[in-house]
PDB file of C-alpha atoms in Angstrom:
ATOM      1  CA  UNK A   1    -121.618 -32.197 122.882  1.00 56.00           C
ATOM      2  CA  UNK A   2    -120.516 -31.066 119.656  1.00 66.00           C
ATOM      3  CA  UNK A   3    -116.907 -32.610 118.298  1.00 93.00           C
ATOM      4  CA  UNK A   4    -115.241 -34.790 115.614  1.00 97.00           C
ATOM      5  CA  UNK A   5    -115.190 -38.485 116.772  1.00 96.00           C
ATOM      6  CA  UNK A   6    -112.526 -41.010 115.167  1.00 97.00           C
ATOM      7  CA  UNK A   7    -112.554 -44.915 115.593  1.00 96.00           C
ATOM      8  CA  UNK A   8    -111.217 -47.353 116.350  1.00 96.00           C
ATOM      9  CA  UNK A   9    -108.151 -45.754 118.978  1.00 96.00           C
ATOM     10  CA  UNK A  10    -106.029 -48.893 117.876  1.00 96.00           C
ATOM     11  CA  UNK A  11    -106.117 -50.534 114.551  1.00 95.00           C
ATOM     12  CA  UNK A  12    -103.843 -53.334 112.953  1.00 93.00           C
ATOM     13  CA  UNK A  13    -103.311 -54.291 109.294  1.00 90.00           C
ATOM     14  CA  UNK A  14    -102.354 -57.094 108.235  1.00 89.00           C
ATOM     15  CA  UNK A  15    -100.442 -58.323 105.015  1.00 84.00           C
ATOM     16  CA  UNK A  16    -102.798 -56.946 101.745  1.00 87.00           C
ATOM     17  CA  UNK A  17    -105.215 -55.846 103.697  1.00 92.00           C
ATOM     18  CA  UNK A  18    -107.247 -52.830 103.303  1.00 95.00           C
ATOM     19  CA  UNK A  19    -108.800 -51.222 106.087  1.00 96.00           C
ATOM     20  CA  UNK A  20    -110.805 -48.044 107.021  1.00 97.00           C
ATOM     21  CA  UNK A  21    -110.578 -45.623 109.581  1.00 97.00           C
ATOM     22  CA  UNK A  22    -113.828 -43.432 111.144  1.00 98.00           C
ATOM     23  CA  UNK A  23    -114.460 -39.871 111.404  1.00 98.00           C
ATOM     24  CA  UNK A  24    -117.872 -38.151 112.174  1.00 98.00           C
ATOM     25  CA  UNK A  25    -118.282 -34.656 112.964  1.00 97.00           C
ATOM     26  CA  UNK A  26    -121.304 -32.731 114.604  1.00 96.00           C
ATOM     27  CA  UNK A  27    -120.067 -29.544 114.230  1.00 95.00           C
ATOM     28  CA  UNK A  28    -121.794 -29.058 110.960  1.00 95.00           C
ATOM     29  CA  UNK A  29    -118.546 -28.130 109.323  1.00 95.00           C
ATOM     30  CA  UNK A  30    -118.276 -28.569 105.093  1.00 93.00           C
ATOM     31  CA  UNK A  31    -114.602 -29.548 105.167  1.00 94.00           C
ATOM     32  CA  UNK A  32    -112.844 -32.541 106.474  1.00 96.00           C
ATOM     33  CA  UNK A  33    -109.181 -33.409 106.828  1.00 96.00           C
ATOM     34  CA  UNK A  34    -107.609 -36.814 106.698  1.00 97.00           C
ATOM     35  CA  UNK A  35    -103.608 -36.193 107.633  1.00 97.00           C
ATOM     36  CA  UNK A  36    -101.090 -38.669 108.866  1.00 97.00           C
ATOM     37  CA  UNK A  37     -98.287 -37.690 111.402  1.00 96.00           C
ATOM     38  CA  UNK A  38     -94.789 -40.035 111.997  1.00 95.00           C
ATOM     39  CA  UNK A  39     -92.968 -39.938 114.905  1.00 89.00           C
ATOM     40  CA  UNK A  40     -90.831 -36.364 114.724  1.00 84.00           C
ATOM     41  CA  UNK A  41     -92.279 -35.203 111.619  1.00 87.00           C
ATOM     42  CA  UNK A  42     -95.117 -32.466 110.732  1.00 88.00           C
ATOM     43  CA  UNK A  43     -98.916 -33.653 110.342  1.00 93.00           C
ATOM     44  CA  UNK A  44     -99.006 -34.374 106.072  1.00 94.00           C
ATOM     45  CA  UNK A  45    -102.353 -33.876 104.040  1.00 94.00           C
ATOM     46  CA  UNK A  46    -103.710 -36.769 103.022  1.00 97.00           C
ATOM     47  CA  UNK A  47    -106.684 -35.749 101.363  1.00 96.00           C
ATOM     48  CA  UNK A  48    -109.229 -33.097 102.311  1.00 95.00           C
ATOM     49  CA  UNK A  49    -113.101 -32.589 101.100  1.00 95.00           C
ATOM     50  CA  UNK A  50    -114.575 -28.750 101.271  1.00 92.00           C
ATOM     51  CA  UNK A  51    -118.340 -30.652 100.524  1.00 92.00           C
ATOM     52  CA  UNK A  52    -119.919 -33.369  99.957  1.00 95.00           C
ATOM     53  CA  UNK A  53    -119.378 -36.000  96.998  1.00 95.00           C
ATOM     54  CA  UNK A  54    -116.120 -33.953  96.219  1.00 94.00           C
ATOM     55  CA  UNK A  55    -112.928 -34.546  97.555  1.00 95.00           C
ATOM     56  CA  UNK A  56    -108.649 -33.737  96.531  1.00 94.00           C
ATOM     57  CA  UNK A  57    -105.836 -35.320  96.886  1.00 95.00           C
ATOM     58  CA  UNK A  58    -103.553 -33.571  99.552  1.00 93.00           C
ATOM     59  CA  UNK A  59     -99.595 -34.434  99.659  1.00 91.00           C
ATOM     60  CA  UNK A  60     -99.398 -38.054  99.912  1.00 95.00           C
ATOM     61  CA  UNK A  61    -102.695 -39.357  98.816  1.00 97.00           C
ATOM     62  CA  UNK A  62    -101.341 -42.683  96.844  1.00 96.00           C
ATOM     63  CA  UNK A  63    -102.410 -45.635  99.000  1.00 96.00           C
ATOM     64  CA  UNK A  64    -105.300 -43.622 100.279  1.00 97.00           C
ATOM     65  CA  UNK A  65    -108.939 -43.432  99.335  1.00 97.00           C
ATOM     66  CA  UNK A  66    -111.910 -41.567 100.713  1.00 98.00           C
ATOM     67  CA  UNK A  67    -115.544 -41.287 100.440  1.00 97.00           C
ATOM     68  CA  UNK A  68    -117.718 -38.109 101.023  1.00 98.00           C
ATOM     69  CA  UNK A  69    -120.964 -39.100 100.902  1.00 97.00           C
ATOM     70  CA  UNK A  70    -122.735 -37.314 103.888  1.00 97.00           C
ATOM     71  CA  UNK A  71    -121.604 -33.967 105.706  1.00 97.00           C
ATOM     72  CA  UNK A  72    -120.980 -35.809 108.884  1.00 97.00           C
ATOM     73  CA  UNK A  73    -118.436 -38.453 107.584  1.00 98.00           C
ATOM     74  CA  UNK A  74    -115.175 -39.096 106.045  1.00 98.00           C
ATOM     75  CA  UNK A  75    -113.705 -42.461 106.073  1.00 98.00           C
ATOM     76  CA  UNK A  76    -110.379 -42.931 105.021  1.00 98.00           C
ATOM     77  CA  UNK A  77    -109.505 -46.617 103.696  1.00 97.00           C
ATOM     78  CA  UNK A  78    -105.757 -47.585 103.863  1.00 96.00           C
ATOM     79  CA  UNK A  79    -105.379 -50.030 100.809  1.00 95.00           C
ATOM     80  CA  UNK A  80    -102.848 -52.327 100.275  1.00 91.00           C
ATOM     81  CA  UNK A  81    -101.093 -50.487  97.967  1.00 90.00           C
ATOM     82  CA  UNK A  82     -99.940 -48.145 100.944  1.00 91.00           C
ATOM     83  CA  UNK A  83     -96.614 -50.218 101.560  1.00 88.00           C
ATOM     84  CA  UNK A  84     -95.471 -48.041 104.533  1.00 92.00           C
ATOM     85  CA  UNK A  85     -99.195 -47.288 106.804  1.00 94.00           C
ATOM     86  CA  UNK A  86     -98.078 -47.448 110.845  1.00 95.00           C
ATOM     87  CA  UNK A  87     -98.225 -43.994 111.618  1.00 96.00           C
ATOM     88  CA  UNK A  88    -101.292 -42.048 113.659  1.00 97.00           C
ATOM     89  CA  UNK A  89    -104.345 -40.683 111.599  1.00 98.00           C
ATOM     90  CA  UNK A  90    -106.093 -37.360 112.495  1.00 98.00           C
ATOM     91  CA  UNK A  91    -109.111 -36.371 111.355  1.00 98.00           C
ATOM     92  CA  UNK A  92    -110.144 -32.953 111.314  1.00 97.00           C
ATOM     93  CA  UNK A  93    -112.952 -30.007 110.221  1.00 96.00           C
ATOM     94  CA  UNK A  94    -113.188 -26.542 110.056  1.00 92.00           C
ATOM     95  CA  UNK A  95    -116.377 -24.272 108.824  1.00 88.00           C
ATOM     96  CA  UNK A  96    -114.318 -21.556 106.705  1.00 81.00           C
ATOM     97  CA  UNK A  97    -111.099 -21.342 105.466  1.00 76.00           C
ATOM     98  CA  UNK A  98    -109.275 -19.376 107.809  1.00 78.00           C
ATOM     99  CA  UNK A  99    -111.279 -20.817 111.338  1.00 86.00           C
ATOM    100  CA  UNK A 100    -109.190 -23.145 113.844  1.00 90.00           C
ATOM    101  CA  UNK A 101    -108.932 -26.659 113.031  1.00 94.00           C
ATOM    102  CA  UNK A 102    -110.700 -29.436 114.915  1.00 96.00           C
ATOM    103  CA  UNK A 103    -109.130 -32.169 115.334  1.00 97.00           C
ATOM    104  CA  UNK A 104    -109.920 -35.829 116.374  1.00 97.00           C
ATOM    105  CA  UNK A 105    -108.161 -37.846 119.087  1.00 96.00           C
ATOM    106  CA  UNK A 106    -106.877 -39.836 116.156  1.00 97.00           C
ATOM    107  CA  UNK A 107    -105.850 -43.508 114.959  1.00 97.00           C
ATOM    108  CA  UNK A 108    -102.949 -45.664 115.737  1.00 97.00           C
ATOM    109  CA  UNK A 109    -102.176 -48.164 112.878  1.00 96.00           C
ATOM    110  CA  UNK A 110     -99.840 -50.729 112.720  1.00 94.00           C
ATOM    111  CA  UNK A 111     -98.915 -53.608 110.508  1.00 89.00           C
ATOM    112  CA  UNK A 112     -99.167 -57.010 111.469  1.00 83.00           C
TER     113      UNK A 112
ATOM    114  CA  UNK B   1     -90.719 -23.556  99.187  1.00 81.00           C
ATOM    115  CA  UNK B   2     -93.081 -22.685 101.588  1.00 86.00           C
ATOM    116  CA  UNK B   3     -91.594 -24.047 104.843  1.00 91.00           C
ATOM    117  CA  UNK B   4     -92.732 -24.117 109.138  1.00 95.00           C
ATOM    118  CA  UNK B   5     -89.084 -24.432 110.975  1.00 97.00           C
ATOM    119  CA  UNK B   6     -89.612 -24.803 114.468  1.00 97.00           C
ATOM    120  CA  UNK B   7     -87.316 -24.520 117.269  1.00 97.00           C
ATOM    121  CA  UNK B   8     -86.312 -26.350 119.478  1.00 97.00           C
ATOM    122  CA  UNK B   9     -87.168 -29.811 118.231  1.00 96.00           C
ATOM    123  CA  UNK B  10     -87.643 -30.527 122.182  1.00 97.00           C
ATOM    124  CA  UNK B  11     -87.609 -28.877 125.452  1.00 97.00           C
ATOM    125  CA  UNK B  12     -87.107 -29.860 129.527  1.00 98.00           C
ATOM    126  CA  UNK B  13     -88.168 -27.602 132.083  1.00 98.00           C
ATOM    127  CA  UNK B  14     -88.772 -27.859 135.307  1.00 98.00           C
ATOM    128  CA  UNK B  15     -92.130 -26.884 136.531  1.00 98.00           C
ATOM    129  CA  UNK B  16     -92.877 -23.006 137.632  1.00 98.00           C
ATOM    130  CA  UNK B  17     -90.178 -22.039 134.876  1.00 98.00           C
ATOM    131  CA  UNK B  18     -90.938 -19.968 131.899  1.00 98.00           C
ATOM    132  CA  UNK B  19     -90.181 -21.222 128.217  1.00 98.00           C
ATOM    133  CA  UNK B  20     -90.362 -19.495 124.796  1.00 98.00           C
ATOM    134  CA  UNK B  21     -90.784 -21.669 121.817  1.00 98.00           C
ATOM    135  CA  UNK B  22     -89.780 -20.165 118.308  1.00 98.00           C
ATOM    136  CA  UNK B  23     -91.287 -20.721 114.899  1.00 98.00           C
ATOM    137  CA  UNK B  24     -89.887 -19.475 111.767  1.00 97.00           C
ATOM    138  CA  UNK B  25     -91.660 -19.288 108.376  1.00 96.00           C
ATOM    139  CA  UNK B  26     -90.962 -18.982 104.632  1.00 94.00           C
ATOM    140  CA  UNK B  27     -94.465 -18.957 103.168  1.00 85.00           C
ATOM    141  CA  UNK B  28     -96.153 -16.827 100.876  1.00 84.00           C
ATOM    142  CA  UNK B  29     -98.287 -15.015 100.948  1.00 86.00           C
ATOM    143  CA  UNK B  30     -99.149 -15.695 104.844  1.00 87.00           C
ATOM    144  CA  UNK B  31    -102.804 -15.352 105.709  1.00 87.00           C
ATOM    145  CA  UNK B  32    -102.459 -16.406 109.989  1.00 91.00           C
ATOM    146  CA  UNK B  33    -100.620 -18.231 112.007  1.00 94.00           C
ATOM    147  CA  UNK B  34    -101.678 -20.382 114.534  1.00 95.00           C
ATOM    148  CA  UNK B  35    -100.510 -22.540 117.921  1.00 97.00           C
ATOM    149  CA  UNK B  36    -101.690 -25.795 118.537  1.00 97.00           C
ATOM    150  CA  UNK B  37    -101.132 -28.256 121.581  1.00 97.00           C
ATOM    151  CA  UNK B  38    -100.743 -31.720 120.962  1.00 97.00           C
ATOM    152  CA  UNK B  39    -100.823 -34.280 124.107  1.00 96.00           C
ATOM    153  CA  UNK B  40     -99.861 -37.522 123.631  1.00 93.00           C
ATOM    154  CA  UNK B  41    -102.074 -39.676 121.236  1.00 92.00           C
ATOM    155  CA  UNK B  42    -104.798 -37.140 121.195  1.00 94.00           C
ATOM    156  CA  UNK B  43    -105.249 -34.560 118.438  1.00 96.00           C
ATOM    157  CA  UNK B  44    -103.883 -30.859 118.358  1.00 96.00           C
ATOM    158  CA  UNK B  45    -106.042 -28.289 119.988  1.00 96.00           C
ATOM    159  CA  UNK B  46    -105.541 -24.640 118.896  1.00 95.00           C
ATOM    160  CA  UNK B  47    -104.520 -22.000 121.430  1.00 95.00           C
ATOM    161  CA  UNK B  48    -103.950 -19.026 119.586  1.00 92.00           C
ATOM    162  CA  UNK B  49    -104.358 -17.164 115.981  1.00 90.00           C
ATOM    163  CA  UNK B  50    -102.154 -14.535 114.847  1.00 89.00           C
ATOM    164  CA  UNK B  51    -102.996 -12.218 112.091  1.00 87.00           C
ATOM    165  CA  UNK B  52    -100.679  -9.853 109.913  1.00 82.00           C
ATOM    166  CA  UNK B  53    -101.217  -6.833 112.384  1.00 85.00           C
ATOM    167  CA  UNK B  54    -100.861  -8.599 115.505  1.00 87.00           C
ATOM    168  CA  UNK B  55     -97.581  -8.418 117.600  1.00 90.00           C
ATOM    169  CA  UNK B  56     -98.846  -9.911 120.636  1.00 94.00           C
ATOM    170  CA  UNK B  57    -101.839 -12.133 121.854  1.00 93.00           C
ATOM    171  CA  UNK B  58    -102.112 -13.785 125.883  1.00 93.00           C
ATOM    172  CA  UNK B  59    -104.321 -16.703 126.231  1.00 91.00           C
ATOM    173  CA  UNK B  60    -103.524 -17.207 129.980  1.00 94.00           C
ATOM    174  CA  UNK B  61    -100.112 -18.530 130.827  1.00 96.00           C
ATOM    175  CA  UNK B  62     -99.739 -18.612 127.135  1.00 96.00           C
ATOM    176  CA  UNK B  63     -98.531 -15.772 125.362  1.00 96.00           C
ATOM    177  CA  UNK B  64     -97.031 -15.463 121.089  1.00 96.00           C
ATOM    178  CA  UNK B  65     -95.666 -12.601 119.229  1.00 96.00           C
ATOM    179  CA  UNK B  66     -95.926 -12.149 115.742  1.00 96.00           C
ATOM    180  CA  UNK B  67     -93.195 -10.149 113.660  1.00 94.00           C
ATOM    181  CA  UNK B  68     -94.287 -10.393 109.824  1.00 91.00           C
ATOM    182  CA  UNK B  69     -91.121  -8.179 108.585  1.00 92.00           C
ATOM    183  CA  UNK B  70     -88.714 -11.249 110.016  1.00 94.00           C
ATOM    184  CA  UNK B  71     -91.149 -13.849 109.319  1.00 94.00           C
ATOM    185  CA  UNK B  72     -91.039 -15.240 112.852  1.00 96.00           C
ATOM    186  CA  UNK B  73     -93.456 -16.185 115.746  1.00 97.00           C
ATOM    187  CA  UNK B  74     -92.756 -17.241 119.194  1.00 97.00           C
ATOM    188  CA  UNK B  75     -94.962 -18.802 122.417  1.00 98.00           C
ATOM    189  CA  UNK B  76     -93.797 -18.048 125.541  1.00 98.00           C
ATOM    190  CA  UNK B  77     -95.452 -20.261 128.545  1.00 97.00           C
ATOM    191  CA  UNK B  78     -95.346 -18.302 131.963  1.00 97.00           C
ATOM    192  CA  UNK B  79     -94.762 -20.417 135.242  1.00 98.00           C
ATOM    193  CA  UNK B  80     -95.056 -24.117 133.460  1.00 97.00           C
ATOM    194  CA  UNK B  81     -97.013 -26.847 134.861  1.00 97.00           C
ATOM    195  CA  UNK B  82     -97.157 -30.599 134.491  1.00 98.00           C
ATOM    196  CA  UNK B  83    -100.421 -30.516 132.234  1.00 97.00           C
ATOM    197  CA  UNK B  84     -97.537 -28.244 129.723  1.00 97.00           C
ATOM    198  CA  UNK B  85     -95.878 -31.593 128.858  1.00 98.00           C
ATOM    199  CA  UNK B  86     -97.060 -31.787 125.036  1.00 97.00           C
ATOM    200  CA  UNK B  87     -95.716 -31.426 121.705  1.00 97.00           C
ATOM    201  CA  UNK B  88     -96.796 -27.336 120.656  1.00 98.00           C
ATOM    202  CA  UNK B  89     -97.397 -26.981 117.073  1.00 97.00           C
ATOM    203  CA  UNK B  90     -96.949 -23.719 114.669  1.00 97.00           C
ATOM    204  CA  UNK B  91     -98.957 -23.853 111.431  1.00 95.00           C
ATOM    205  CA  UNK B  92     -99.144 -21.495 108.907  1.00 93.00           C
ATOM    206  CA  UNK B  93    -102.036 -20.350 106.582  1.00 90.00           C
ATOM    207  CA  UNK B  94    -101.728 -19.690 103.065  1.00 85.00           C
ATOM    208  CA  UNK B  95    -103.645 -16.366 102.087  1.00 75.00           C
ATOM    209  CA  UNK B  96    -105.343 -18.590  99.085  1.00 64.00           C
ATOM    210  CA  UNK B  97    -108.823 -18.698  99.905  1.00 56.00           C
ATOM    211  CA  UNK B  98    -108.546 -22.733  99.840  1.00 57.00           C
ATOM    212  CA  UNK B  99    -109.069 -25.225 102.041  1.00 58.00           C
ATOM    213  CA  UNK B 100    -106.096 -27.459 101.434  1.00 60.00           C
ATOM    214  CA  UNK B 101    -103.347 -24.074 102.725  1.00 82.00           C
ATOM    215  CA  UNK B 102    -101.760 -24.954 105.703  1.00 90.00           C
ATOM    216  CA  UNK B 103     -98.320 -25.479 106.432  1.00 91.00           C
ATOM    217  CA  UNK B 104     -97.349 -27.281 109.848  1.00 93.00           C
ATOM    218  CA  UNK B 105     -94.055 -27.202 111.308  1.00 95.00           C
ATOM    219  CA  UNK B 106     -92.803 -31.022 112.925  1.00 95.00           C
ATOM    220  CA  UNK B 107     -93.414 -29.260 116.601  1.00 96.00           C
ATOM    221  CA  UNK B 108     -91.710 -28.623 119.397  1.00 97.00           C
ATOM    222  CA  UNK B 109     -91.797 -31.023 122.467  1.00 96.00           C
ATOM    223  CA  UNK B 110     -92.055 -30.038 125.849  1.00 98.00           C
ATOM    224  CA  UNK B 111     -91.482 -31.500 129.094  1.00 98.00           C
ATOM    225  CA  UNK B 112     -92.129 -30.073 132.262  1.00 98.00           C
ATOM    226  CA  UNK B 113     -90.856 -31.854 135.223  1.00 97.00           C
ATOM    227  CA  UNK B 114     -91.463 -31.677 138.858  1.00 96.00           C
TER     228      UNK B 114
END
């Protein structure tokens, strides 16, 4: 079954802590999406990568890092310079620019 | 600014009833729009693409319009069910030939009641 898997479902941060959040894709796609989405706001670019070992900023990439080191994967870490991180993570991919997005079932994060 | 207004910010129906949801757009220059359906805590799954020369495109009970002169877009769901409850999402492509050009609007949340 192709898709775009994210884990964990549930994740909680505590105080200084950095943690990082899964996503693998099978879909053989050469961009990846890391966005986060608030309660009654629009999904916000995090940071996106169009192929491997390269990677941009998107609209509110300070606090974030990623890593693009196979096709498959793009973890996103959450450092503790991220002072505000509960929200819910999606991951996504697409093959070319204008295709559909797919989108993981995404990440809760909270703060301890 | 390129902006995704969408309209309105949330919706009850009861089921069998139509609904139209509307999404207005300031972005240049526009490439497609699309529809997405969001249930609750999973991520958005497209439904439809519209393109510059499309007015109108079914998928189903699902059906948007597409006027590019007034910058506006619209999904209209025919005889709603209970699997309808979701949160329907308009974004926007920028025609830029990047990857990082979309535009989202905050969505439109639906609930369809028995």
């Amino acid at each position: 079954d192709g898709g775009i898997t994210q884990s964990p479902k549930y994740l909680f941060r505590k105080e200084g802590q950095n943690v990082t959040l899964s996503c693998e894709q099978n879909l053989n796609h050469d961009a990846m999406y890391w966005y986060r989405q608030d309660p009654g706001q629009g999904l916000r670019l995090i940071y996106y990568s169009q192929i491997v070992n390269d990677f941009q900023k998107g609209d509110i990439a300070e606090g974030y890092s990623v890593s693009r080191e196979k096709k498959e994967s793009f973890p996103l870490t959450v450092t503790s310079a991220q002072k505000n991180p509960t929200a819910f993570y999606l991951c996504a991919s697409r093959g070319q620019p204008n295709e559909k997005l797919f989108f993981g079932s995404g990440t809760q994060l909270s703060v301890l | 600014k390129n902006q995704v207004e969408q309209s309105p910010q949330s919706l009850i129906i009861l089921e069998g009833k139509n609904c139209t949801l509307q999404c207005n757009y300031t972005v240049s220059p526009f490439s497609n729009l699309r529809w997405y359906k969001q249930d609750t805590g999973r991520g958005p799954v497209s439904l439809t693409i519209m393109t510059f020369s499309e007015n109108t495109k079914s998928n189903g009970r699902y059906t948007a319009t597409l006027d590019a002169d007034t910058k506006q877009s619209s999904l209209h769901i025919t005889a709603s069910q209970l699997s309808d409850s979701a949160s329907y999402i308009c974004v926007v492509s920028l025609h830029r030939g990047s990857q990082g050009n979309l535009i989202f609007g905050k969505g439109t949340k639906l609930s369809v009641k028995p």
